[in-house]
Coordinates of C-alpha atoms in Angstrom, one line a residue:
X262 CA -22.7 44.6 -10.2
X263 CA -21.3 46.7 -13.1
X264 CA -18.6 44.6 -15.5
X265 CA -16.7 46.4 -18.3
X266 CA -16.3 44.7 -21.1
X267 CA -13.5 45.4 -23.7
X268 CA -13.9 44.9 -26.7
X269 CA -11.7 46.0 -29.4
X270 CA -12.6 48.4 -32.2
X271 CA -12.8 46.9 -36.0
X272 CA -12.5 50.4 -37.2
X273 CA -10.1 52.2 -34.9
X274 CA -13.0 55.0 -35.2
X275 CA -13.3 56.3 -31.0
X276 CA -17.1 56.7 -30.6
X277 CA -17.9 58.7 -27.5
X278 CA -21.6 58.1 -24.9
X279 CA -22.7 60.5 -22.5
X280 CA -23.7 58.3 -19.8
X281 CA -27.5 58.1 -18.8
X282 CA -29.4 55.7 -16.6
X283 CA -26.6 53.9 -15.3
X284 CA -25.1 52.9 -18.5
X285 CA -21.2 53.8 -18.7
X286 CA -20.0 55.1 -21.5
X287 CA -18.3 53.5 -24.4
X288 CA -14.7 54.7 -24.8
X289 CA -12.0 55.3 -27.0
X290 CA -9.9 51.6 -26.9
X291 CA -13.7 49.6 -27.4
X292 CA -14.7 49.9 -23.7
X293 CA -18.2 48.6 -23.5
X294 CA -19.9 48.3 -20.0
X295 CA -22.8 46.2 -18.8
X296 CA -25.4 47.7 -17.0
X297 CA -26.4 47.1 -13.1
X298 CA -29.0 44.1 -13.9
X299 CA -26.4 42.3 -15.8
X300 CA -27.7 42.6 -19.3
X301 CA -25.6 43.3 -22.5
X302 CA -25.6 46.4 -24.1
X303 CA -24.2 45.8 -27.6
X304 CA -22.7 48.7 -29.5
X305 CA -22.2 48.9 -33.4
X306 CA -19.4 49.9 -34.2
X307 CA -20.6 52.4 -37.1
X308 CA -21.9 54.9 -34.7
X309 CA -25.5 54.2 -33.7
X310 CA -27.2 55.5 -30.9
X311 CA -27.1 53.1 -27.5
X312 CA -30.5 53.1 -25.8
X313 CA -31.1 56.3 -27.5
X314 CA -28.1 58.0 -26.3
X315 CA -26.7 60.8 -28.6
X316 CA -23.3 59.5 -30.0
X317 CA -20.5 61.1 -32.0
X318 CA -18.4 59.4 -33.8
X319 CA -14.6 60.5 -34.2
X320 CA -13.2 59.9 -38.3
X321 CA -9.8 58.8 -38.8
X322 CA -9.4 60.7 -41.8
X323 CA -8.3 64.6 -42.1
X324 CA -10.6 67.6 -43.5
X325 CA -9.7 67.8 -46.9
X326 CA -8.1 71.4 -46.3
X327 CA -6.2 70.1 -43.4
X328 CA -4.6 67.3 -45.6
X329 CA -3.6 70.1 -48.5
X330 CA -2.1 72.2 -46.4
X331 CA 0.0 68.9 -45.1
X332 CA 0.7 68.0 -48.5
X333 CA 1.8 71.2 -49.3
X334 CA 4.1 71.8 -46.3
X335 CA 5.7 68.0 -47.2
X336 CA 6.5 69.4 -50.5
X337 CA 8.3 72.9 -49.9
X338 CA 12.0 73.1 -49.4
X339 CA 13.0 75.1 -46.1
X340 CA 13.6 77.8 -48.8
X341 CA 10.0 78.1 -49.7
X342 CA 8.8 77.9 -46.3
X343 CA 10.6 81.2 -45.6
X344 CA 9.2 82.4 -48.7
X345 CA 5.7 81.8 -48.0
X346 CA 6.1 82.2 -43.6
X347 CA 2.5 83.7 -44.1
X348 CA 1.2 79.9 -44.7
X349 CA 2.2 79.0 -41.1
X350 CA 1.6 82.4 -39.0
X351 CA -1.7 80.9 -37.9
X352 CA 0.4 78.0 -35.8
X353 CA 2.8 80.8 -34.2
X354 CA 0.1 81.1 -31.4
X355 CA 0.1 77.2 -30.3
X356 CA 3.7 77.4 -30.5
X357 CA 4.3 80.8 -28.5
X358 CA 5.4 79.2 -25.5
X359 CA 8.0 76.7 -26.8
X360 CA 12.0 77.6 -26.2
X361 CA 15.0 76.2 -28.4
X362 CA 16.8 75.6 -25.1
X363 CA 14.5 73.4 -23.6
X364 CA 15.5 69.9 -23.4
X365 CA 13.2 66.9 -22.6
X366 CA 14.3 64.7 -19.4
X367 CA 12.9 61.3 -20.0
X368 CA 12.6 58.9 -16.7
X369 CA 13.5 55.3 -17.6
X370 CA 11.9 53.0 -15.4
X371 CA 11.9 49.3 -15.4
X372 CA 9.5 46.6 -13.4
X373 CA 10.2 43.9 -11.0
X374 CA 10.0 40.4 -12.6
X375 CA 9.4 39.2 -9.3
X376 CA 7.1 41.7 -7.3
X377 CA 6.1 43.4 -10.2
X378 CA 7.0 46.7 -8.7
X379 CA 8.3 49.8 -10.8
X380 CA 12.0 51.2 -10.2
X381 CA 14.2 53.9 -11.6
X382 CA 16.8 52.9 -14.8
X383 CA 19.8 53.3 -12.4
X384 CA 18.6 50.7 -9.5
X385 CA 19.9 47.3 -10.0
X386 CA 18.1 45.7 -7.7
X387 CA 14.6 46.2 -6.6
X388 CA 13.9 48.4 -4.2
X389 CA 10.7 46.1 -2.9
X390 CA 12.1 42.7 -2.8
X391 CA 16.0 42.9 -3.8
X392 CA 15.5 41.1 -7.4
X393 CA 18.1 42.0 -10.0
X394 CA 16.6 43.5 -12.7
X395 CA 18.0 41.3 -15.1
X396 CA 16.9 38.1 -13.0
X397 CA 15.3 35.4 -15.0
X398 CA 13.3 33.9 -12.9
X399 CA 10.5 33.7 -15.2
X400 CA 13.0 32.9 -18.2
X401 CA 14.6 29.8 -16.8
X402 CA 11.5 28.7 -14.5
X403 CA 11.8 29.2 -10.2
X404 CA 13.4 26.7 -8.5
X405 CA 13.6 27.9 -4.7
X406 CA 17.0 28.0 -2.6
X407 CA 16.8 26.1 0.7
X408 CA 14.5 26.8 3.0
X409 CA 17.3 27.7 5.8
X410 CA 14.8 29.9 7.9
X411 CA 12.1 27.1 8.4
X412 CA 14.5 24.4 8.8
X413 CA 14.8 23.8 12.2
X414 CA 10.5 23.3 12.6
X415 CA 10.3 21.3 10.0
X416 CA 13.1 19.0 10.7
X417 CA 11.9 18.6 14.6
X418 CA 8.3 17.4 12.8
X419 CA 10.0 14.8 11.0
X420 CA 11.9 13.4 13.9
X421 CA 8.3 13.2 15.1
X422 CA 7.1 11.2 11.7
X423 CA 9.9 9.3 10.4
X424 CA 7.2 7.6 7.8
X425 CA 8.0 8.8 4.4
X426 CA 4.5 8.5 3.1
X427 CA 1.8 11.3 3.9
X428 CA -1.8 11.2 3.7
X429 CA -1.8 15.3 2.4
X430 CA -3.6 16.3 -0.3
X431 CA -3.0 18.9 -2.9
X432 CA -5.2 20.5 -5.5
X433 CA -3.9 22.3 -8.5
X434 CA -4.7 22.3 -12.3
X435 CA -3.3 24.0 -14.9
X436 CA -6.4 25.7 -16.3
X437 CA -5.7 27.8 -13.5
X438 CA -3.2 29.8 -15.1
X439 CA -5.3 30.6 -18.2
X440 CA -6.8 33.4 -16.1
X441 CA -4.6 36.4 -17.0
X442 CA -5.7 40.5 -18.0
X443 CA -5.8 40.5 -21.6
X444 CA -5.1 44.0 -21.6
X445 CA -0.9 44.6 -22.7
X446 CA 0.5 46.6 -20.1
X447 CA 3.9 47.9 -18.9
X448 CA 3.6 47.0 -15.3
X449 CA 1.8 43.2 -14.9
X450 CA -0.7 42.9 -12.4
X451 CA 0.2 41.4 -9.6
X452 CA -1.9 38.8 -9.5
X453 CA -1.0 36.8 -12.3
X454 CA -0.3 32.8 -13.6
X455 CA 3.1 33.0 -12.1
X456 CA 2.5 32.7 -8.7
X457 CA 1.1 28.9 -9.1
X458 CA 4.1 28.3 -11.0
X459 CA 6.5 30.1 -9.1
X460 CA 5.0 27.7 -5.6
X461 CA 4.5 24.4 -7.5
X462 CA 8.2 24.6 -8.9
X463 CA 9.4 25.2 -5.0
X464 CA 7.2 22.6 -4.4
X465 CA 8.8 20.0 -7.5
X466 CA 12.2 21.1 -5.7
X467 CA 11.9 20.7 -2.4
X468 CA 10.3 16.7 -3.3
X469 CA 6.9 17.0 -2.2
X470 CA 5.0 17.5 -5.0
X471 CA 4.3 15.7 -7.2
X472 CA 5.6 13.2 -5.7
X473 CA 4.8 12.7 -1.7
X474 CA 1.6 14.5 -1.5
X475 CA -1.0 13.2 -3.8
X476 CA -3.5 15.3 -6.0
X477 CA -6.9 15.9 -6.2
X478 CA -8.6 15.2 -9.4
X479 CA -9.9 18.7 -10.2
X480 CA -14.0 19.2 -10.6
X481 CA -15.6 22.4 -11.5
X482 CA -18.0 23.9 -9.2
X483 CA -21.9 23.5 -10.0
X484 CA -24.0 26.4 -10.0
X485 CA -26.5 24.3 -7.1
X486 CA -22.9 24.5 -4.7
X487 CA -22.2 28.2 -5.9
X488 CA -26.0 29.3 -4.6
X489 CA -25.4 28.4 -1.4
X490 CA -22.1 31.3 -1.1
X491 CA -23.2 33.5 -4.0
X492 CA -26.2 35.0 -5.6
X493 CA -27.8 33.6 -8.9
X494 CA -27.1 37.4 -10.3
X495 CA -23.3 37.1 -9.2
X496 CA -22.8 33.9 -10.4
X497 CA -24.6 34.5 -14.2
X498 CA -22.2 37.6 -14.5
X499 CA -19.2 35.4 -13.9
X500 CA -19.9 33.4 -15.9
X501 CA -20.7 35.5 -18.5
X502 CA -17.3 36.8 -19.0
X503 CA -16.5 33.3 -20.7
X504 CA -18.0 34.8 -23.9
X505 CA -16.1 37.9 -23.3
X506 CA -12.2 38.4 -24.7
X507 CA -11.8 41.0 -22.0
X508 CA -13.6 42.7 -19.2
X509 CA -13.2 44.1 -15.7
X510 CA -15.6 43.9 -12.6
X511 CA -13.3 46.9 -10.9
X512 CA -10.4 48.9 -12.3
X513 CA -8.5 45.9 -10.6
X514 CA -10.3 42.8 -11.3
X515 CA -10.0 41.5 -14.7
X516 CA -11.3 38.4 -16.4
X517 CA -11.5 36.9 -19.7
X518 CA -12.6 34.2 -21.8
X519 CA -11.0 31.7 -19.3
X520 CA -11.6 33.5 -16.0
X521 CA -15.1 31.9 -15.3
X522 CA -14.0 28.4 -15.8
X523 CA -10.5 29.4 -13.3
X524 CA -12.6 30.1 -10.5
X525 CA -15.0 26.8 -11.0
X526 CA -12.0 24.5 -11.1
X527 CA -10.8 27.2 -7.9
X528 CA -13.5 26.2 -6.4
X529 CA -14.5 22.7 -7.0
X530 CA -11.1 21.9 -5.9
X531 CA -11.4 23.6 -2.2
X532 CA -14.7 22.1 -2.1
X533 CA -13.6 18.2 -2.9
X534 CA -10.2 19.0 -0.8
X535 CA -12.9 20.1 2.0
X536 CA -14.9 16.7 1.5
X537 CA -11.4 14.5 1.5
X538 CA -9.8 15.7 4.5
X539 CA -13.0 15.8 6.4
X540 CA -14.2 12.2 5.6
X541 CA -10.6 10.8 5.8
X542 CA -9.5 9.9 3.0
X543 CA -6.4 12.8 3.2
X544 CA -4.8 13.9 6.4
X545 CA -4.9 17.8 5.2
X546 CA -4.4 19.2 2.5
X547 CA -3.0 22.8 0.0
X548 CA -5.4 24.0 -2.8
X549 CA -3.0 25.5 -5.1
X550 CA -5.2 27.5 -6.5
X551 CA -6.3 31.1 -8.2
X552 CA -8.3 33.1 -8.6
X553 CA -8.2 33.7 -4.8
X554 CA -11.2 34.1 -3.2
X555 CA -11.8 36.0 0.2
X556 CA -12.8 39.3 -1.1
X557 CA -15.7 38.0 -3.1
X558 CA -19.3 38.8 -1.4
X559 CA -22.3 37.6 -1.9
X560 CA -23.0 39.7 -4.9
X561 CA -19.5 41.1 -5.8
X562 CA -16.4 40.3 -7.5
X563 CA -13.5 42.4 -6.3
X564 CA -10.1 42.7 -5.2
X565 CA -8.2 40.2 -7.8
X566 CA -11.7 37.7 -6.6
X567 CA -14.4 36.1 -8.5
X568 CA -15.7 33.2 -6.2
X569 CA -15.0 32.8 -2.6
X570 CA -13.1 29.4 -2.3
X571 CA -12.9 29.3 1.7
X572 CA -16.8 30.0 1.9
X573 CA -17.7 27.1 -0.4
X574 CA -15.3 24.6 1.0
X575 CA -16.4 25.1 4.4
X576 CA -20.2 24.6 3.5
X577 CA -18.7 21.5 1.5
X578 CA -17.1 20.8 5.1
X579 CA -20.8 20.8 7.0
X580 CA -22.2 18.5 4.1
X581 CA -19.4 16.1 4.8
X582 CA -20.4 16.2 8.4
X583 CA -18.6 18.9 10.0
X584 CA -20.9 20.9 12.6
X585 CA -18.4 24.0 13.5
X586 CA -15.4 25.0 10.6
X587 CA -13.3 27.7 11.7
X588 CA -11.8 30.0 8.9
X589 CA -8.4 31.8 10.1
X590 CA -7.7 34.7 7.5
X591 CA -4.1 35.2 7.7
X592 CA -3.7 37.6 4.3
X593 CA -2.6 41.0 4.5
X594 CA -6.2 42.4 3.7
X595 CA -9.2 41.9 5.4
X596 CA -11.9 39.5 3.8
X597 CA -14.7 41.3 3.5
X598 CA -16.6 38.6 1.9
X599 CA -16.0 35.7 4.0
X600 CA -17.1 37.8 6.7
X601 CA -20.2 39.3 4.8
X602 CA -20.9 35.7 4.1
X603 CA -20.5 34.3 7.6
X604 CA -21.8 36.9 9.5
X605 CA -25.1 36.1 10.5
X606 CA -23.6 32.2 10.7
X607 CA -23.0 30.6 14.5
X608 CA -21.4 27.9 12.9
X609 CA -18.6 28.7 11.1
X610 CA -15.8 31.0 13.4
X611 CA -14.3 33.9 10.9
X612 CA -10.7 35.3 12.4
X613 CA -9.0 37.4 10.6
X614 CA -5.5 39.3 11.1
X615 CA -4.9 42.0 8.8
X616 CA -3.5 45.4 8.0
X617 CA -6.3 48.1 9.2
X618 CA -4.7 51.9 9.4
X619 CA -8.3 52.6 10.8
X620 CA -9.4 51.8 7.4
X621 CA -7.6 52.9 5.3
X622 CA -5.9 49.8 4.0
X623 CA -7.9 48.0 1.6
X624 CA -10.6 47.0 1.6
X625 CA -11.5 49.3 4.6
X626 CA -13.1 47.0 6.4
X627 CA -12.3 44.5 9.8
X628 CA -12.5 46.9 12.7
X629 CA -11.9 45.1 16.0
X630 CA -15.7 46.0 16.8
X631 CA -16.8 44.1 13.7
X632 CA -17.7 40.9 15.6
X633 CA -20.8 39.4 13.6
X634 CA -24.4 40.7 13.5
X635 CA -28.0 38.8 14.2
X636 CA -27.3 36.8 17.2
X637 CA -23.9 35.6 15.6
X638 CA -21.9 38.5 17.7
X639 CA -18.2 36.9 18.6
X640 CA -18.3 34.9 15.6
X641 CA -16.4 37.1 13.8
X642 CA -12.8 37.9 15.4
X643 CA -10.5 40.5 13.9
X644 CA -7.4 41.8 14.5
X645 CA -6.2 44.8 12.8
X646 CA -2.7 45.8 12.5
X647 CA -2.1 49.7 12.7
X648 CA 1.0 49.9 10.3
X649 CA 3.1 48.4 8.3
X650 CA 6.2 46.5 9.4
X651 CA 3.7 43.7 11.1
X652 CA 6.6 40.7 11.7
X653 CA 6.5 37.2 13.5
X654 CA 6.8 37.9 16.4
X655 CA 3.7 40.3 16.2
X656 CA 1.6 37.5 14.7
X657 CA 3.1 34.7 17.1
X658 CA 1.8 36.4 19.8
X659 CA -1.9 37.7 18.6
X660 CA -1.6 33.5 17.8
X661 CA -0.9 32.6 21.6
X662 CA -2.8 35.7 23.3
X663 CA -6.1 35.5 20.8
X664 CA -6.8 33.0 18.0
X665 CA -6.1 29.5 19.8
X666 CA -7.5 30.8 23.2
X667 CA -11.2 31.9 21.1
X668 CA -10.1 28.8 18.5
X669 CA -9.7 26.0 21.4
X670 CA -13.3 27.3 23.4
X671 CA -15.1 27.4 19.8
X672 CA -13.6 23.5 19.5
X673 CA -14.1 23.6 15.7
X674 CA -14.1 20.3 13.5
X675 CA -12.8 21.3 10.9
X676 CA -10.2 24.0 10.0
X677 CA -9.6 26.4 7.0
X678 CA -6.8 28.9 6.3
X679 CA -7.2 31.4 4.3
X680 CA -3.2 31.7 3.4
X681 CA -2.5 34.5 1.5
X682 CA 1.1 35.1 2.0
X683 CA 1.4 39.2 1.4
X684 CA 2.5 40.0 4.8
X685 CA 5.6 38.2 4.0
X686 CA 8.9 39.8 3.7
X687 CA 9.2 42.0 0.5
X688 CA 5.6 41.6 -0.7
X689 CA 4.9 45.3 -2.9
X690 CA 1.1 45.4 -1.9
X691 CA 1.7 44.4 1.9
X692 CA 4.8 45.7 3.2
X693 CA 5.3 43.3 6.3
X694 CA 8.2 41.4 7.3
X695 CA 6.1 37.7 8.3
X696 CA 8.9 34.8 6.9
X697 CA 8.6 31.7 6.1
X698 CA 9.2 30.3 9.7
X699 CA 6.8 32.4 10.9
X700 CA 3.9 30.9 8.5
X701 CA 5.0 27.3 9.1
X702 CA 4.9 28.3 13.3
X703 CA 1.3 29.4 12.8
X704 CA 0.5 26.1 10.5
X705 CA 1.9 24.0 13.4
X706 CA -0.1 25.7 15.6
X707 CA -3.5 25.6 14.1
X708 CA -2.7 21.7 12.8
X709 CA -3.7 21.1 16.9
X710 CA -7.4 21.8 16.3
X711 CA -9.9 19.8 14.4
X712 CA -7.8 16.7 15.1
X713 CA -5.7 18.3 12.4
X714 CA -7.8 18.4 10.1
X715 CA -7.0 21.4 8.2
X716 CA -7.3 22.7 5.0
X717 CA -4.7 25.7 3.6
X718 CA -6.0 28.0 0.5
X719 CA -4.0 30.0 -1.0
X720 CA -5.0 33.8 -1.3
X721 CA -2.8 37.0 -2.4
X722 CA 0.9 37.0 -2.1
X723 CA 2.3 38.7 -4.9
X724 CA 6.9 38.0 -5.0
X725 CA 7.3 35.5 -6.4
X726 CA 10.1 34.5 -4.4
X727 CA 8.5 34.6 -1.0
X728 CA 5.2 33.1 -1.9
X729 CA 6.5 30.3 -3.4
X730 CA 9.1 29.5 -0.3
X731 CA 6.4 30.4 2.8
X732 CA 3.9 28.0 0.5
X733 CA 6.6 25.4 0.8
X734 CA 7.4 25.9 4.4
X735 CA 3.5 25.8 5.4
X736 CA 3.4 22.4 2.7
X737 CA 6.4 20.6 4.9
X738 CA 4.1 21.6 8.0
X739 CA 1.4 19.9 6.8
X740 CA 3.4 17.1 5.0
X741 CA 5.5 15.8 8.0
X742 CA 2.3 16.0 10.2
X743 CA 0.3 13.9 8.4
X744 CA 2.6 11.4 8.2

């Protein structure tokens, strides 16, 4: 595993490594990058040599006859520079193909508050998701509108359960939204603190939580738990980033100082939900939680993931007493560690539904032939969409036609989702149309198995808008069937 760490330069001097024996170079801003075992390599910055590199180091201050010929040009009048043109023949080459007439078109662009997406100076609304650019949703806090679309499921539920208290559990903790890239950019990445507040204000709104649900004391995950998902050198390179102001695993998984501790309170919540809902003492239950998790391997961080959440609470299910968990992936993108995780493992059922392209959606991975290896083959069920546009109806029916039929013959005891919600409608990374009703359809449906016990994690979903009202449809699911 290679993490970049960023650290910035006390000098502003830009020292420059050629890079040897798997040590990446040392950049211009203060990049400095760990090597594959996981072991620092400091860097001075005064210019010395890193494991016996050659290095050059770039001064910040002008060649003396560079700064009198500056000093001299500051001080003539345009008379004297006409006077003395020989001073400034030497620049007529760099300058030979420049034209008075030329003018300089500058593209104004602005970015999505909501989707994070960029779009041209004239557009008032988003092109992605249909926010005005001036909306200030993060100014003045979300609060979703009615949930008009998922209505009509969840009020037949509650004419089912006319109890008004529920037995689900939700895990959230505000630590969570320490995890952020340091790094100040234009465009912010789309996985960012928002989205838990964006879905826990929908959730304040619509009256279930706080409030009718009740939490889960958050717990950080021991390394002994970690062990069993990860490996030793994974988990020591997470956690080193604690120490770290800045640093990246891949050009689009960041961490920093608080990163490490984010995806032990990530985890140790999934893991105790897990535990809860499994021994009885909640219903089901919503980890409201980030970093997400399902891309994270055995060894690797990657794709916005440090530690993978649905691996670790379904081994905390089988300590609780569970003998088969199923794990339905419903994100946009495959995730290619759960399934490098699971399998090789007869126990725990891995479906996933996904954008494919033949793979070239990320991450590339989750062919239909992919099916688990080493006398696990079936245990590992995916379906991969061809294009974009995937919609209810598309996922309705792989529901019907494929996961309950495999679901109901594996007879699982305990149920995870892993509910990332970027195939909704307007997402910028997944382009799909799946709404709100269609989410809380295929909660309703998987709340049959396990005697419903079932566990939702949130993944990637990335508006702000539509995660925060499918997370609240797929809550109300939960919340009026537990009750």
């Amino acid at each position: 595993m290679v993490l970049e760490i960023k650290n910035p330069s006390a000098n502003g001097e830009a020292v420059l490594h050629r890079k040897s024996n798997g040590v990446s170079s040392v950049a211009s801003d203060g990049h400095v990058n760990f090597g594959s075992n996981g072991t620092v390599v400091e860097h001075d910055s005064g210019g010395d040599t890193l494991n016996g590199e050659d290095s050059i180091t770039v001064g910040a201050v002008d060649a003396p006859d560079v700064i009198t010929k500056k000093e001299r040009q500051r001080e003539m009048t345009f008379q004297d520079m006409y006077n003395n043109q020989g001073l400034f023949d030497e620049d007529d080459e760099e300058d030979s193909d420049w034209e008075p007439v030329q003018k300089r078109v500058e593209i104004v662009k602005w970015f999505c508050t909501n989707c994070t997406m960029v779009n041209l100076n004239d557009v008032i609304h988003c092109d992605i998701c249909g926010e005005h650019r001036e909306s200030g949703i993060l100014r003045h806090g979300f609060f979703s509108s009615p949930f008009s679309q998922a209505a009509d499921l969840t009020e037949d539920i509650c004419l089912q359960h006319p109890a008004s208290i529920s037995s689900t559990a939700v895990g959230f903790d505000e630590r969570m939204l320490l995890h952020s890239e340091v790094e100040m950019k234009s465009h912010l990445h789309p996985e960012r603190p928002d989205r838990l507040q964006a879905i826990a204000a929908s959730l304040a709104t619509a009256g279930i939580f706080p409030g009718r649900c009740f939490p889960i004391s958050a717990r950080e995950i021991t390394h002994e738990e970690l062990q069993m998902v990860h490996s030793l050198e994974h988990i020591q390179t997470v956690e080193l980033t604690s120490h770290i102001f800045s640093s990246y695993f891949t050009p689009d998984t960041y961490a920093n100082e608080h990163s490490a501790c984010a995806a032990r309170l990530a985890a140790g919540l999934c893991a105790d939900l897990a535990s809860a809902i499994y021994s009885g003492c909640a219903k089901n239950g919503f980890a409201l939680v980030r970093p997400p998790g399902h891309h994270a391997g055995v060894k690797q961080a990657m794709g916005f993931c440090l530690h993978n959440n649905a691996a670790v609470a379904a081994l905390a299910a089988q300590a609780a007493g569970a003998k088969k968990v199923l794990i339905l992936d419903w994100d946009v993108h495959h995730g290619n560690g759960t399934q490098e995780i699971f399998e090789r493992n007869k126990s725990v059922l891995y479906i996933s539904l996904h954008r494919h392209e033949g793979g070239k959606f990320y991450p590339g991975t989750g062919a239909a032939d992919e099916i688990g290896t080493n006398g696990a083959e079936g245990y590992c069920v995916n379906i991969p969409w061809s294009r974009a546009g995937v919609s209810d109806n598309d996922y309705i029916f792989a529901f019907q036609h494929v996961v309950l039929p495999i679901a109901a013959e594996f007879a699982p005891d305990f149920t995870i989702i892993s509910a990332g919600f970027d195939a909704a409608r307007g997402d910028p990374l997944g382009r799909c149309d799946v709404t709100p009703t269609g989410y809380a359809q295929m909660t309703d449906m998987l709340s049959t198995l396990s005697g419903g016990k079932l566990l939702v994690i949130l993944e990637g979903g990335y508006n702000l808008r539509s995660i925060s009202s499918s997370a609240t449809a797929v809550v109300k699911v939960n919340f009026f069937t537990s009750m």
